[in-house]
Structures are given as structure tokens and as C-alpha cells.
PDB file of C-alpha atoms in Angstrom:
ATOM      1  CA  UNK A 465      -1.525 -12.075   5.536  1.00 54.00           C
ATOM      2  CA  UNK A 466      -0.915 -10.309   8.837  1.00 76.00           C
ATOM      3  CA  UNK A 467       2.154  -8.418   7.713  1.00 93.00           C
ATOM      4  CA  UNK A 468       2.544  -4.716   6.981  1.00 96.00           C
ATOM      5  CA  UNK A 469       0.542  -3.689   3.932  1.00 97.00           C
ATOM      6  CA  UNK A 470       0.902  -0.653   1.690  1.00 98.00           C
ATOM      7  CA  UNK A 471      -1.374   0.844  -0.928  1.00 97.00           C
ATOM      8  CA  UNK A 472      -0.966   1.495  -3.770  1.00 97.00           C
ATOM      9  CA  UNK A 473       1.953  -0.666  -4.795  1.00 97.00           C
ATOM     10  CA  UNK A 474       2.737   1.544  -7.763  1.00 97.00           C
ATOM     11  CA  UNK A 475       1.928   5.152  -8.580  1.00 98.00           C
ATOM     12  CA  UNK A 476       2.730   7.148 -11.691  1.00 98.00           C
ATOM     13  CA  UNK A 477       2.002  10.846 -11.536  1.00 98.00           C
ATOM     14  CA  UNK A 478       2.854  14.047 -13.327  1.00 97.00           C
ATOM     15  CA  UNK A 479       5.092  16.650 -11.813  1.00 97.00           C
ATOM     16  CA  UNK A 480       3.135  19.071  -9.669  1.00 97.00           C
ATOM     17  CA  UNK A 481       0.399  16.626  -8.683  1.00 97.00           C
ATOM     18  CA  UNK A 482      -0.279  15.519  -5.125  1.00 98.00           C
ATOM     19  CA  UNK A 483      -0.076  11.869  -4.110  1.00 98.00           C
ATOM     20  CA  UNK A 484      -1.044   9.999  -0.960  1.00 98.00           C
ATOM     21  CA  UNK A 485       0.154   6.604   0.206  1.00 98.00           C
ATOM     22  CA  UNK A 486      -1.335   4.412   2.895  1.00 98.00           C
ATOM     23  CA  UNK A 487       0.333   2.003   5.315  1.00 98.00           C
ATOM     24  CA  UNK A 488      -1.406  -0.534   7.538  1.00 97.00           C
ATOM     25  CA  UNK A 489       0.940  -1.844  10.227  1.00 96.00           C
ATOM     26  CA  UNK A 490       0.837  -5.193  11.975  1.00 94.00           C
ATOM     27  CA  UNK A 491      -2.153  -4.899  14.287  1.00 90.00           C
ATOM     28  CA  UNK A 492      -0.428  -5.064  17.670  1.00 86.00           C
ATOM     29  CA  UNK A 493       2.413  -2.735  16.655  1.00 90.00           C
ATOM     30  CA  UNK A 494       2.175   0.797  18.010  1.00 89.00           C
ATOM     31  CA  UNK A 495       5.277   2.148  16.260  1.00 92.00           C
ATOM     32  CA  UNK A 496       5.237   3.017  12.577  1.00 94.00           C
ATOM     33  CA  UNK A 497       8.070   4.243  10.365  1.00 95.00           C
ATOM     34  CA  UNK A 498       8.370   5.647   6.848  1.00 97.00           C
ATOM     35  CA  UNK A 499      11.514   5.256   4.765  1.00 97.00           C
ATOM     36  CA  UNK A 500      12.439   6.214   1.221  1.00 97.00           C
ATOM     37  CA  UNK A 501      14.679   4.178  -1.041  1.00 96.00           C
ATOM     38  CA  UNK A 502      16.131   5.407  -4.302  1.00 95.00           C
ATOM     39  CA  UNK A 503      17.760   3.194  -6.912  1.00 91.00           C
ATOM     40  CA  UNK A 504      21.029   1.686  -5.753  1.00 89.00           C
ATOM     41  CA  UNK A 505      20.724   3.013  -2.217  1.00 93.00           C
ATOM     42  CA  UNK A 506      19.622   1.652   1.116  1.00 96.00           C
ATOM     43  CA  UNK A 507      16.409   2.882   2.732  1.00 97.00           C
ATOM     44  CA  UNK A 508      16.562   6.347   4.328  1.00 96.00           C
ATOM     45  CA  UNK A 509      14.490   7.269   7.358  1.00 94.00           C
ATOM     46  CA  UNK A 510      11.744   9.838   6.866  1.00 95.00           C
ATOM     47  CA  UNK A 511       9.562   9.845   9.973  1.00 94.00           C
ATOM     48  CA  UNK A 512       8.351   7.803  12.949  1.00 91.00           C
ATOM     49  CA  UNK A 513       5.126   7.542  14.953  1.00 92.00           C
ATOM     50  CA  UNK A 514       4.409   6.079  18.329  1.00 90.00           C
ATOM     51  CA  UNK A 515       0.651   5.579  18.381  1.00 91.00           C
ATOM     52  CA  UNK A 516      -0.719   8.796  16.856  1.00 92.00           C
ATOM     53  CA  UNK A 517       2.220  10.991  17.875  1.00 91.00           C
ATOM     54  CA  UNK A 518       4.834  11.854  15.253  1.00 92.00           C
ATOM     55  CA  UNK A 519       8.011  11.738  17.335  1.00 89.00           C
ATOM     56  CA  UNK A 520      10.785  12.207  14.808  1.00 88.00           C
ATOM     57  CA  UNK A 521      11.139  13.703  11.331  1.00 90.00           C
ATOM     58  CA  UNK A 522      14.145  13.592   9.053  1.00 89.00           C
ATOM     59  CA  UNK A 523      15.527  16.654   7.330  1.00 86.00           C
ATOM     60  CA  UNK A 524      14.679  14.732   4.151  1.00 81.00           C
ATOM     61  CA  UNK A 525      11.028  15.413   4.907  1.00 84.00           C
ATOM     62  CA  UNK A 526      10.546  18.769   3.221  1.00 88.00           C
ATOM     63  CA  UNK A 527       7.502  20.984   3.692  1.00 92.00           C
ATOM     64  CA  UNK A 528       5.867  19.234   0.742  1.00 95.00           C
ATOM     65  CA  UNK A 529       5.740  15.990   2.712  1.00 96.00           C
ATOM     66  CA  UNK A 530       3.266  15.317   5.480  1.00 95.00           C
ATOM     67  CA  UNK A 531       2.514  12.149   7.382  1.00 96.00           C
ATOM     68  CA  UNK A 532      -0.354  11.344   9.703  1.00 96.00           C
ATOM     69  CA  UNK A 533      -1.504   8.521  11.899  1.00 96.00           C
ATOM     70  CA  UNK A 534      -4.772   9.880  13.203  1.00 90.00           C
ATOM     71  CA  UNK A 535      -6.024   6.970  15.301  1.00 86.00           C
ATOM     72  CA  UNK A 536      -2.753   5.260  15.955  1.00 85.00           C
ATOM     73  CA  UNK A 537      -3.489   2.543  13.423  1.00 91.00           C
ATOM     74  CA  UNK A 538      -2.918   3.142   9.695  1.00 96.00           C
ATOM     75  CA  UNK A 539      -0.774   5.995   8.435  1.00 97.00           C
ATOM     76  CA  UNK A 540      -0.776   8.161   5.331  1.00 97.00           C
ATOM     77  CA  UNK A 541       2.130   9.904   3.645  1.00 97.00           C
ATOM     78  CA  UNK A 542       1.235  12.772   1.339  1.00 97.00           C
ATOM     79  CA  UNK A 543       3.544  14.487  -1.103  1.00 97.00           C
ATOM     80  CA  UNK A 544       2.337  17.790  -2.466  1.00 97.00           C
ATOM     81  CA  UNK A 545       3.513  19.344  -5.746  1.00 97.00           C
ATOM     82  CA  UNK A 546       5.556  16.270  -6.641  1.00 97.00           C
ATOM     83  CA  UNK A 547       8.940  16.696  -8.278  1.00 96.00           C
ATOM     84  CA  UNK A 548      10.910  14.229 -10.386  1.00 96.00           C
ATOM     85  CA  UNK A 549      13.347  13.858  -7.502  1.00 95.00           C
ATOM     86  CA  UNK A 550      10.536  12.365  -5.423  1.00 96.00           C
ATOM     87  CA  UNK A 551      10.593   9.235  -7.591  1.00 97.00           C
ATOM     88  CA  UNK A 552      11.521   6.419  -5.235  1.00 97.00           C
ATOM     89  CA  UNK A 553      10.240   3.421  -3.321  1.00 97.00           C
ATOM     90  CA  UNK A 554       8.419   4.484  -0.163  1.00 98.00           C
ATOM     91  CA  UNK A 555       8.643   1.866   2.568  1.00 98.00           C
ATOM     92  CA  UNK A 556       6.602   1.548   5.719  1.00 97.00           C
ATOM     93  CA  UNK A 557       7.656  -0.493   8.735  1.00 96.00           C
ATOM     94  CA  UNK A 558       6.140  -1.206  12.116  1.00 94.00           C
ATOM     95  CA  UNK A 559       7.315  -2.526  15.457  1.00 91.00           C
ATOM     96  CA  UNK A 560       6.062  -3.200  18.949  1.00 86.00           C
ATOM     97  CA  UNK A 561       6.447  -0.567  21.618  1.00 73.00           C
ATOM     98  CA  UNK A 562       9.459  -2.095  23.274  1.00 70.00           C
ATOM     99  CA  UNK A 563      12.790  -0.407  22.592  1.00 64.00           C
ATOM    100  CA  UNK A 564      14.370  -3.661  21.493  1.00 66.00           C
ATOM    101  CA  UNK A 565      11.663  -4.648  19.022  1.00 77.00           C
ATOM    102  CA  UNK A 566      12.538  -5.334  15.412  1.00 86.00           C
ATOM    103  CA  UNK A 567      11.012  -3.404  12.552  1.00 91.00           C
ATOM    104  CA  UNK A 568       8.936  -5.299   9.977  1.00 94.00           C
ATOM    105  CA  UNK A 569       8.661  -3.842   6.507  1.00 96.00           C
ATOM    106  CA  UNK A 570       5.844  -3.589   4.011  1.00 97.00           C
ATOM    107  CA  UNK A 571       6.227  -4.241   0.280  1.00 97.00           C
ATOM    108  CA  UNK A 572       6.604  -0.554  -0.523  1.00 97.00           C
ATOM    109  CA  UNK A 573       4.946   1.908  -2.876  1.00 98.00           C
ATOM    110  CA  UNK A 574       6.950   2.709  -5.974  1.00 97.00           C
ATOM    111  CA  UNK A 575       6.425   6.300  -7.113  1.00 98.00           C
ATOM    112  CA  UNK A 576       7.367   7.568 -10.549  1.00 98.00           C
ATOM    113  CA  UNK A 577       7.025  11.275 -11.214  1.00 97.00           C
ATOM    114  CA  UNK A 578       7.024  12.178 -14.895  1.00 96.00           C
TER     115      UNK A 578
ATOM    116  CA  UNK B1399      26.073  11.304  13.105  1.00 78.00           C
ATOM    117  CA  UNK B1400      25.405   7.634  12.535  1.00 86.00           C
ATOM    118  CA  UNK B1401      26.585   6.054   9.322  1.00 92.00           C
ATOM    119  CA  UNK B1402      26.769   2.557   7.841  1.00 96.00           C
ATOM    120  CA  UNK B1403      29.125   1.616   5.044  1.00 97.00           C
ATOM    121  CA  UNK B1404      28.955  -1.507   2.906  1.00 97.00           C
ATOM    122  CA  UNK B1405      32.003  -1.280   0.666  1.00 96.00           C
ATOM    123  CA  UNK B1406      31.007  -4.014  -1.780  1.00 96.00           C
ATOM    124  CA  UNK B1407      28.128  -3.358  -4.163  1.00 96.00           C
ATOM    125  CA  UNK B1408      28.321  -6.851  -5.626  1.00 97.00           C
ATOM    126  CA  UNK B1409      29.681 -10.164  -4.394  1.00 97.00           C
ATOM    127  CA  UNK B1410      29.749 -13.093  -6.760  1.00 97.00           C
ATOM    128  CA  UNK B1411      30.636 -16.514  -5.370  1.00 96.00           C
ATOM    129  CA  UNK B1412      30.242 -20.128  -6.399  1.00 97.00           C
ATOM    130  CA  UNK B1413      27.872 -22.460  -4.598  1.00 97.00           C
ATOM    131  CA  UNK B1414      29.591 -24.041  -1.616  1.00 97.00           C
ATOM    132  CA  UNK B1415      32.166 -21.273  -1.281  1.00 97.00           C
ATOM    133  CA  UNK B1416      32.348 -19.055   1.789  1.00 97.00           C
ATOM    134  CA  UNK B1417      30.858 -15.598   1.608  1.00 96.00           C
ATOM    135  CA  UNK B1418      31.555 -12.551   3.771  1.00 97.00           C
ATOM    136  CA  UNK B1419      29.704  -9.264   3.484  1.00 97.00           C
ATOM    137  CA  UNK B1420      31.451  -6.325   5.070  1.00 97.00           C
ATOM    138  CA  UNK B1421      29.704  -3.701   7.179  1.00 97.00           C
ATOM    139  CA  UNK B1422      31.393  -0.833   8.996  1.00 97.00           C
ATOM    140  CA  UNK B1423      29.584   1.703  11.099  1.00 95.00           C
ATOM    141  CA  UNK B1424      30.149   5.071  12.659  1.00 93.00           C
ATOM    142  CA  UNK B1425      28.423   5.817  15.962  1.00 88.00           C
ATOM    143  CA  UNK B1426      29.689   7.283  19.215  1.00 80.00           C
ATOM    144  CA  UNK B1427      28.170   4.757  21.570  1.00 79.00           C
ATOM    145  CA  UNK B1428      26.863   1.207  21.610  1.00 82.00           C
ATOM    146  CA  UNK B1429      24.342   0.819  18.794  1.00 87.00           C
ATOM    147  CA  UNK B1430      22.254  -2.133  17.803  1.00 89.00           C
ATOM    148  CA  UNK B1431      23.267  -3.722  14.503  1.00 92.00           C
ATOM    149  CA  UNK B1432      21.091  -5.654  12.099  1.00 94.00           C
ATOM    150  CA  UNK B1433      21.297  -7.451   8.784  1.00 96.00           C
ATOM    151  CA  UNK B1434      18.257  -7.268   6.520  1.00 96.00           C
ATOM    152  CA  UNK B1435      17.816  -9.300   3.329  1.00 96.00           C
ATOM    153  CA  UNK B1436      15.661  -8.722   0.288  1.00 96.00           C
ATOM    154  CA  UNK B1437      15.081 -11.657  -2.032  1.00 96.00           C
ATOM    155  CA  UNK B1438      13.899 -11.054  -5.584  1.00 93.00           C
ATOM    156  CA  UNK B1439      10.356  -9.652  -5.640  1.00 91.00           C
ATOM    157  CA  UNK B1440      10.022  -9.869  -1.857  1.00 94.00           C
ATOM    158  CA  UNK B1441       9.947  -7.318   0.898  1.00 95.00           C
ATOM    159  CA  UNK B1442      12.845  -6.383   3.112  1.00 96.00           C
ATOM    160  CA  UNK B1443      13.073  -8.831   6.019  1.00 94.00           C
ATOM    161  CA  UNK B1444      15.193  -9.129   9.110  1.00 93.00           C
ATOM    162  CA  UNK B1445      17.929 -11.731   8.827  1.00 94.00           C
ATOM    163  CA  UNK B1446      19.627 -11.329  12.173  1.00 91.00           C
ATOM    164  CA  UNK B1447      20.510  -8.860  14.907  1.00 89.00           C
ATOM    165  CA  UNK B1448      23.617  -8.744  17.014  1.00 85.00           C
ATOM    166  CA  UNK B1449      21.867  -8.888  20.380  1.00 79.00           C
ATOM    167  CA  UNK B1450      20.341 -12.268  19.490  1.00 78.00           C
ATOM    168  CA  UNK B1451      23.738 -13.822  18.790  1.00 74.00           C
ATOM    169  CA  UNK B1452      22.075 -16.512  16.699  1.00 79.00           C
ATOM    170  CA  UNK B1453      22.672 -18.135  13.342  1.00 80.00           C
ATOM    171  CA  UNK B1454      19.935 -17.768  10.743  1.00 85.00           C
ATOM    172  CA  UNK B1455      20.026 -19.773   7.500  1.00 90.00           C
ATOM    173  CA  UNK B1456      23.648 -20.542   8.258  1.00 91.00           C
ATOM    174  CA  UNK B1457      24.615 -16.860   8.503  1.00 94.00           C
ATOM    175  CA  UNK B1458      26.409 -15.383  11.489  1.00 93.00           C
ATOM    176  CA  UNK B1459      27.598 -11.881  12.276  1.00 93.00           C
ATOM    177  CA  UNK B1460      29.849 -10.710  15.065  1.00 87.00           C
ATOM    178  CA  UNK B1461      29.883  -7.176  16.365  1.00 89.00           C
ATOM    179  CA  UNK B1462      33.461  -5.920  16.658  1.00 90.00           C
ATOM    180  CA  UNK B1463      33.306  -2.686  18.625  1.00 88.00           C
ATOM    181  CA  UNK B1464      37.037  -2.054  18.283  1.00 90.00           C
ATOM    182  CA  UNK B1465      36.859  -2.115  14.497  1.00 91.00           C
ATOM    183  CA  UNK B1466      33.248  -0.827  14.428  1.00 93.00           C
ATOM    184  CA  UNK B1467      32.299  -3.660  12.126  1.00 94.00           C
ATOM    185  CA  UNK B1468      29.454  -6.152  11.824  1.00 95.00           C
ATOM    186  CA  UNK B1469      30.445  -8.443   8.977  1.00 96.00           C
ATOM    187  CA  UNK B1470      28.038 -11.160   7.805  1.00 96.00           C
ATOM    188  CA  UNK B1471      29.448 -14.590   7.078  1.00 96.00           C
ATOM    189  CA  UNK B1472      28.346 -17.944   5.760  1.00 96.00           C
ATOM    190  CA  UNK B1473      30.775 -20.828   5.316  1.00 96.00           C
ATOM    191  CA  UNK B1474      28.995 -22.508   2.395  1.00 97.00           C
ATOM    192  CA  UNK B1475      26.881 -20.301   0.142  1.00 97.00           C
ATOM    193  CA  UNK B1476      23.744 -21.705  -1.492  1.00 97.00           C
ATOM    194  CA  UNK B1477      22.007 -20.514  -4.640  1.00 96.00           C
ATOM    195  CA  UNK B1478      18.999 -19.441  -2.576  1.00 96.00           C
ATOM    196  CA  UNK B1479      21.252 -16.959  -0.759  1.00 97.00           C
ATOM    197  CA  UNK B1480      21.308 -14.775  -3.869  1.00 97.00           C
ATOM    198  CA  UNK B1481      19.707 -11.545  -2.712  1.00 97.00           C
ATOM    199  CA  UNK B1482      20.318  -7.963  -1.654  1.00 97.00           C
ATOM    200  CA  UNK B1483      21.717  -7.591   1.847  1.00 98.00           C
ATOM    201  CA  UNK B1484      21.566  -4.437   3.949  1.00 98.00           C
ATOM    202  CA  UNK B1485      23.389  -3.711   7.163  1.00 97.00           C
ATOM    203  CA  UNK B1486      21.544  -1.351   9.509  1.00 96.00           C
ATOM    204  CA  UNK B1487      22.202   0.477  12.761  1.00 93.00           C
ATOM    205  CA  UNK B1488      19.879   1.722  15.485  1.00 90.00           C
ATOM    206  CA  UNK B1489      20.751   3.893  18.436  1.00 80.00           C
ATOM    207  CA  UNK B1490      20.551   1.984  21.747  1.00 72.00           C
ATOM    208  CA  UNK B1491      17.362   2.046  23.810  1.00 65.00           C
ATOM    209  CA  UNK B1492      16.718   5.372  25.585  1.00 62.00           C
ATOM    210  CA  UNK B1493      18.924   7.220  23.140  1.00 57.00           C
ATOM    211  CA  UNK B1494      17.374   9.727  20.769  1.00 56.00           C
ATOM    212  CA  UNK B1495      15.411   8.187  17.930  1.00 64.00           C
ATOM    213  CA  UNK B1496      14.305   4.740  16.860  1.00 78.00           C
ATOM    214  CA  UNK B1497      15.215   5.019  13.226  1.00 88.00           C
ATOM    215  CA  UNK B1498      17.297   2.516  11.336  1.00 93.00           C
ATOM    216  CA  UNK B1499      20.265   3.821   9.381  1.00 94.00           C
ATOM    217  CA  UNK B1500      21.018   1.556   6.432  1.00 97.00           C
ATOM    218  CA  UNK B1501      24.099   0.921   4.375  1.00 97.00           C
ATOM    219  CA  UNK B1502      23.942   1.049   0.607  1.00 97.00           C
ATOM    220  CA  UNK B1503      23.494  -2.700   0.281  1.00 97.00           C
ATOM    221  CA  UNK B1504      25.468  -5.573  -1.193  1.00 98.00           C
ATOM    222  CA  UNK B1505      24.064  -7.756  -3.931  1.00 97.00           C
ATOM    223  CA  UNK B1506      25.100 -11.384  -3.525  1.00 98.00           C
ATOM    224  CA  UNK B1507      25.058 -13.657  -6.526  1.00 98.00           C
ATOM    225  CA  UNK B1508      25.677 -17.348  -5.895  1.00 97.00           C
ATOM    226  CA  UNK B1509      26.582 -19.169  -9.072  1.00 96.00           C
ATOM    227  CA  UNK B1510      25.958 -22.903  -9.524  1.00 94.00           C
TER     228      UNK B1510
END
């Protein structure tokens, strides 16, 4: 499968714990995006990388959230001191570098904070 | 600010009937519009985009800049069309940001 992959697919954690998610984009894609989707809503943009540079961050991305893409390949999204409101599906997408390229989504990581 | 509205949360139609999913957007410019679909237990996938002006799986969508709408249509719905559909907007190339702004989604149920 050469699509976008995400790990883990599911995560259950207790409030206050830290969690980290990984996204592996399609290999030739240099743009990578993180979105969050809560129940009954469409995905909401969190942040975007072009190669290793984080070029845009949403106001949704509080100080407890940090994303990295150190070598311009895979990316990690860390949530520190999780809160129950962080429970959601976290989606990763990737695209080629051209402005008109479409974004391809991974299967998501479902987070449940107890 | 960019915004996408899908007024219907659920559309239920019989097989063979036409189906139209409404999408209205708010953006001061010429955005790119997309429809994404998510079948049961599958990932979100691109269905079509307005710049391609193509028909995918019998679906078409026309961008109406005057009404700021991008409604999705299919003349004869099939049971396999049952899924969640999301309309999305992206600022045009060279404008700030590459993010997609999604609507809340419309669940389509095609009954036999």
C-alpha cells in the first residue's frame, strides 16, 4: 500500500498523559497536513508542512500541541497533558508540491481521553 | 474568513432516484472547491474537484460563483453511493495557506 499511513490507529489515554502520533506520507509528496475531526463535524485544519518547514498553524493548535517533520518525510503530532476535549480523530494528508495538487488522506488515529 | 456550509446532515433516497447534495461557501475571491467521500470503514478520498470539470462515478458538480455554491449531483443513485460526503474549499494558488476548509458533511443513504 503506497498511500498515507498513520500509527497508531487507535489510542486510549488518561487525562494528563502525553501522546504522540505518527504520519508517513506518500513518498513523493513534500507537503503534509494535519487535521482534527470530532464527531459529527468535518475535518478541521491544524497545521501544514512543506518539506521540514512548518508553514501554517491553526489557532486550534494550542501550546499543548506540537508537530514536527524533521527530515521532510514522516511527521509526528504530540499532545501534552491531554484533556477530554482532545478526543477526536486525527487525520494526516499529503500532497505534491504543486499548488494545484490534491490532498490524499490517511486512515486517521482515533484518540480517546478518559 | 473561509467557510463551507452543507445544510443537510442526512439525505435518504431510493435507488435510481436523483440525489443532490448542497454546498455553499463563503470566500472573498476565487477558491478551489472539492468533494470528498468517505465510505464505511474507509479513509476520506477525493471524489472530484471543480477545476477538473469531470464526472466521477456518475457525480457532477458545478461551481456557481454568483450563488457561491458547489452542489453535487447524480441523476440515478446507487446503493454503493451510500457514504459520508464532504464539500471542501481551498484558497487559490499563491494565496495565503494551503489548508482545506471542510463543511460538516452530508450522510447519504440509498435505499433499495
